[in-house]
Amino acid sequence: MSLNRHRRNRVTEALVGAGIDILVCGRQDNVNYITGAHQLWTAGTRPFGPICTLNTATGEVFLLSTWDEGIPDDIPFDHLHGITWNGSEVTRRVAATPGMATARRVGIDSWSPGMAAMLGAVAPEAEVVPADDALARARRTKLAGEIDAIRAACAVAAAGVAAATARAGTDTERLAAGVEAMALAGSSTPASEPLVRGSTVDFGCIRYHYEGGLSRTAGGDPELTTGLIRACVPGATAADLRRAAPDAGWLVRGCGMGHEPPVINSRYGTGEVLKAGMVLSVGADTGTDHRRDIVLVTESNPEILSPEAT
């Protein structure tokens, strides 16, 4: 079974468990997870729109796309609809989703006044509910194919760190060298603002939807995050991570299709419990020494997915 199908099955199972008949998605990471489509990447913010709808009973997906380039074969061409600024046309397309008119519960991952009015018109009998928790449950632990994709993205980030570290010149020139190296290694899409500040370099990228990252300070302490990484085991709580954390600013957060839950530091994340299969960005910063790795929580010892920058 393809990775796309495995992910969609996970989402469908989570939505059915939440009693959701139809999902309407506007967040690009959720759309990517459900469809596996490679769509145009844009920077910045945008208003919420129904990019993807999923019928949990049939598994049918309807997707906003002006063409079928980059669209997986299991999404038929007649399930695609093009971009339009006509609100009536958007409403008509969403209303045409099989099962929408009779849905009892519609899940959403974003909201706007316009969306409220539209869903009230196209699904008059439905209760509209947030689907964020169900989607987060489906995405919380990673499939084997996802781990491979994250590992490959980490290799791209490491190429950028290596190039920026090796380059002589100003921080701007070194930053350019690192970004160029990442593009040549397989991705020009940043997951975060690339950082080159003196001896510290931090790069993150998105490659085929998945995030990779790495941060190093030349001459820094290689043990800065060792205790924190060792604490990333199944059953570990925020309190366990805090006890293992260095005397520095630190952050442990989910890593997948960009930043994901959980988010744990000295103040946030109480109540979070780690599970095998989670992938985490584990970082610490003393002000002069910064170190970050992408770490897989396994049933035994944590596995660092970030290669060393060489």
XYZ file of C-alpha atoms in Angstrom:
310
model
C 0.000 0.000 0.000
C 1.306 3.466 -0.884
C 2.312 6.005 1.731
C -0.524 8.256 0.516
C -3.074 5.517 1.122
C -1.632 4.652 4.553
C -1.859 8.293 5.621
C -5.389 8.728 4.281
C -6.513 5.558 6.050
C -5.099 6.913 9.310
C -6.974 10.172 8.882
C -10.208 8.430 7.919
C -10.014 6.150 10.954
C -9.432 9.123 13.266
C -12.306 11.091 11.723
C -14.717 8.150 11.918
C -13.762 7.756 15.566
C -14.711 11.408 16.078
C -18.044 10.875 14.296
C -17.101 13.123 11.347
C -18.747 12.383 7.978
C -17.045 15.023 5.817
C -13.746 16.822 6.341
C -13.113 20.247 4.796
C -9.414 21.195 4.893
C -7.734 24.522 4.305
C -4.369 24.027 6.000
C -1.754 23.010 3.467
C 0.020 20.528 5.745
C -3.217 18.600 6.326
C -3.982 18.712 2.601
C -0.511 17.334 1.837
C -0.903 14.578 4.417
C -4.280 13.445 3.084
C -3.585 13.732 -0.648
C 0.175 13.541 -1.191
C -0.286 16.118 -3.950
C 2.633 18.338 -4.913
C 1.050 21.738 -5.307
C 2.423 25.214 -5.847
C 4.322 26.384 -2.745
C 3.601 29.907 -1.560
C 5.019 31.983 1.279
C 3.043 34.158 3.671
C -0.516 34.008 4.922
C -3.779 33.584 3.063
C -7.472 33.411 3.965
C -8.998 30.017 4.654
C -10.516 28.234 1.707
C -11.783 24.685 1.096
C -8.707 23.243 -0.618
C -9.591 19.608 0.060
C -12.696 17.687 1.093
C -12.766 14.056 2.211
C -15.790 11.775 2.478
C -14.979 9.373 5.313
C -17.539 6.786 4.181
C -16.223 6.390 0.636
C -12.659 7.700 0.952
C -13.246 10.064 -1.980
C -11.071 13.171 -2.078
C -11.846 16.417 -3.927
C -8.941 18.798 -4.353
C -8.294 22.364 -5.457
C -5.869 22.072 -8.376
C -5.818 23.682 -11.785
C -4.121 20.672 -13.376
C -3.179 17.088 -12.614
C 0.611 17.506 -12.584
C 1.852 16.222 -9.207
C -1.539 14.747 -8.282
C -1.475 11.065 -7.207
C -3.213 8.590 -9.492
C -5.786 7.662 -6.852
C -7.385 11.133 -7.117
C -9.351 11.153 -10.413
C -9.112 14.143 -12.718
C -12.828 14.854 -12.313
C -12.240 15.253 -8.560
C -10.076 18.325 -9.189
C -11.411 21.864 -9.349
C -9.621 25.011 -10.412
C -8.983 28.276 -8.615
C -11.794 30.816 -8.697
C -12.608 34.091 -6.964
C -16.323 33.472 -7.483
C -17.811 32.634 -4.073
C -20.923 31.138 -5.624
C -18.785 28.747 -7.681
C -16.818 27.686 -4.592
C -20.087 27.023 -2.772
C -21.411 25.006 -5.704
C -18.298 22.830 -5.788
C -18.318 22.128 -2.068
C -22.059 21.379 -2.209
C -21.380 18.830 -4.957
C -19.186 16.744 -2.643
C -20.941 13.370 -2.291
C -22.541 13.110 1.139
C -22.256 16.814 1.957
C -25.978 17.586 1.836
C -26.837 14.728 4.212
C -23.790 14.919 6.500
C -24.558 14.984 10.194
C -21.101 16.181 11.235
C -18.615 18.194 9.175
C -15.045 18.620 10.433
C -12.888 21.640 9.626
C -9.259 22.560 10.306
C -9.672 26.340 9.846
C -12.478 28.831 10.119
C -13.756 32.121 8.764
C -17.137 33.925 8.764
C -17.501 33.160 5.069
C -16.873 29.478 5.650
C -19.507 29.417 8.386
C -22.094 30.814 5.994
C -21.096 28.459 3.184
C -21.199 25.281 5.268
C -24.501 26.338 6.743
C -25.860 26.515 3.196
C -24.365 23.312 1.759
C -24.706 21.088 4.856
C -27.832 22.433 6.569
C -28.308 19.413 8.828
C -24.678 19.164 9.912
C -22.951 20.089 13.121
C -19.680 21.819 12.186
C -16.842 20.833 14.540
C -13.058 21.332 14.755
C -11.144 18.357 13.348
C -7.747 19.492 14.631
C -7.500 16.936 17.444
C -8.449 14.015 15.195
C -5.946 15.099 12.542
C -3.212 15.583 15.146
C -3.842 12.057 16.494
C -3.522 10.606 12.995
C -0.254 12.448 12.345
C 1.335 12.184 15.808
C 3.419 9.067 15.159
C 5.158 8.499 11.856
C 4.938 5.682 9.339
C 8.156 4.067 8.072
C 7.870 5.938 4.776
C 7.502 9.231 6.612
C 10.624 8.544 8.670
C 12.575 7.850 5.478
C 11.329 11.140 4.009
C 12.313 13.083 7.135
C 15.748 11.441 7.122
C 16.237 12.517 3.486
C 15.168 16.079 4.321
C 17.645 16.123 7.213
C 20.424 15.201 4.785
C 19.514 18.249 2.688
C 19.624 20.514 5.752
C 22.986 19.030 6.731
C 24.353 19.859 3.283
C 23.362 23.468 3.865
C 24.961 23.589 7.309
C 28.171 22.055 5.957
C 28.401 24.544 3.094
C 27.719 27.572 5.280
C 30.210 26.420 7.903
C 32.955 25.793 5.361
C 32.438 29.035 3.429
C 34.687 31.976 4.238
C 33.153 35.425 4.105
C 30.373 37.443 5.654
C 27.341 35.875 7.296
C 25.296 36.850 4.234
C 27.722 35.148 1.858
C 27.793 32.033 4.027
C 23.999 32.029 4.220
C 23.804 32.168 0.423
C 26.254 29.257 0.148
C 24.148 27.176 2.527
C 20.866 27.886 0.761
C 22.456 27.085 -2.602
C 23.788 23.786 -1.231
C 20.334 22.814 0.030
C 18.797 23.586 -3.354
C 21.424 21.440 -5.093
C 20.849 18.644 -2.544
C 17.132 18.499 -3.211
C 15.115 21.351 -1.719
C 14.828 25.112 -2.011
C 11.805 25.339 0.332
C 12.707 26.553 3.842
C 11.002 25.104 6.921
C 12.194 28.044 9.008
C 14.240 31.176 8.526
C 17.803 30.033 7.759
C 20.276 31.319 10.332
C 23.958 32.092 9.938
C 25.238 34.147 12.849
C 28.980 34.004 13.455
C 29.888 30.408 14.244
C 26.244 29.263 14.543
C 24.355 27.819 11.566
C 20.745 26.552 11.604
C 18.963 25.303 8.496
C 15.603 23.631 8.024
C 13.954 22.597 4.769
C 10.840 20.945 3.397
C 11.524 18.127 0.947
C 8.568 16.261 -0.563
C 6.333 17.708 2.174
C 8.564 16.650 5.103
C 10.809 18.751 7.311
C 14.467 18.188 8.037
C 16.745 20.340 10.141
C 20.141 20.700 11.754
C 21.916 23.329 13.826
C 25.514 23.500 14.952
C 27.893 26.020 16.499
C 31.504 25.539 15.410
C 33.533 24.648 18.487
C 30.348 24.187 20.517
C 29.670 21.585 23.192
C 28.645 18.303 21.474
C 27.017 17.211 24.748
C 24.686 20.219 24.955
C 21.562 18.232 24.052
C 22.754 14.699 24.905
C 20.742 14.360 28.098
C 17.644 15.821 26.496
C 17.869 13.443 23.543
C 18.368 10.446 25.836
C 15.189 11.432 27.672
C 13.125 11.164 24.463
C 11.751 7.693 25.151
C 8.226 6.247 25.161
C 6.280 7.356 28.221
C 8.502 10.380 28.913
C 6.602 13.415 30.154
C 7.352 17.121 30.022
C 8.624 16.833 33.598
C 11.092 14.117 32.535
C 12.415 16.302 29.722
C 12.756 19.293 32.036
C 14.843 17.265 34.461
C 17.123 16.182 31.598
C 17.330 19.586 29.930
C 20.536 21.642 29.974
C 20.843 24.959 31.800
C 19.977 26.798 28.604
C 16.999 27.718 26.523
C 15.644 24.527 24.990
C 12.743 23.261 22.911
C 11.379 19.845 21.985
C 8.669 19.913 19.329
C 7.087 17.624 16.803
C 8.635 17.401 13.358
C 6.813 16.100 10.301
C 5.200 18.250 7.653
C 6.697 21.294 9.331
C 6.258 22.202 12.997
C 3.827 19.831 14.724
C 2.647 19.003 18.252
C 3.841 18.346 20.867
C 5.607 21.553 21.903
C 7.551 21.189 25.148
C 9.935 23.539 26.924
C 10.450 24.916 30.427
C 6.962 26.449 30.407
C 4.797 24.615 27.903
C 3.751 21.062 27.208
C 2.650 19.894 30.647
C 0.548 16.793 30.122
C 2.357 15.680 26.972
C 3.604 12.081 26.870
C 6.029 10.818 24.221
C 5.231 7.728 22.159
C 7.333 5.450 19.990
C 7.139 6.636 16.398
C 7.190 10.346 17.205
C 9.782 12.476 15.423
C 11.028 15.484 17.380
C 13.174 18.539 16.815
C 15.395 18.716 19.903
C 17.360 21.915 20.370
C 19.113 24.026 22.992
C 20.687 27.482 22.940
C 23.012 29.033 25.526
C 23.290 32.280 23.602
C 26.725 31.409 22.248
C 26.184 27.712 21.559
C 23.258 26.322 19.574
C 22.586 22.674 18.761
C 19.544 21.022 17.169
C 18.855 17.536 15.853
C 15.846 15.646 14.522
C 15.217 12.618 16.732
C 13.040 9.512 16.327
C 11.490 8.072 19.491
C 11.878 4.287 19.321
C 11.002 1.431 21.650
C 14.665 1.371 22.738
C 17.139 4.235 22.375
C 16.291 7.488 20.552
C 17.621 7.583 16.992
C 19.134 10.794 15.630
C 17.933 11.260 12.036
C 20.099 14.331 11.364
C 23.468 13.375 9.839
C 26.520 15.335 10.843
C 27.315 18.182 8.493
C 30.358 17.068 6.508
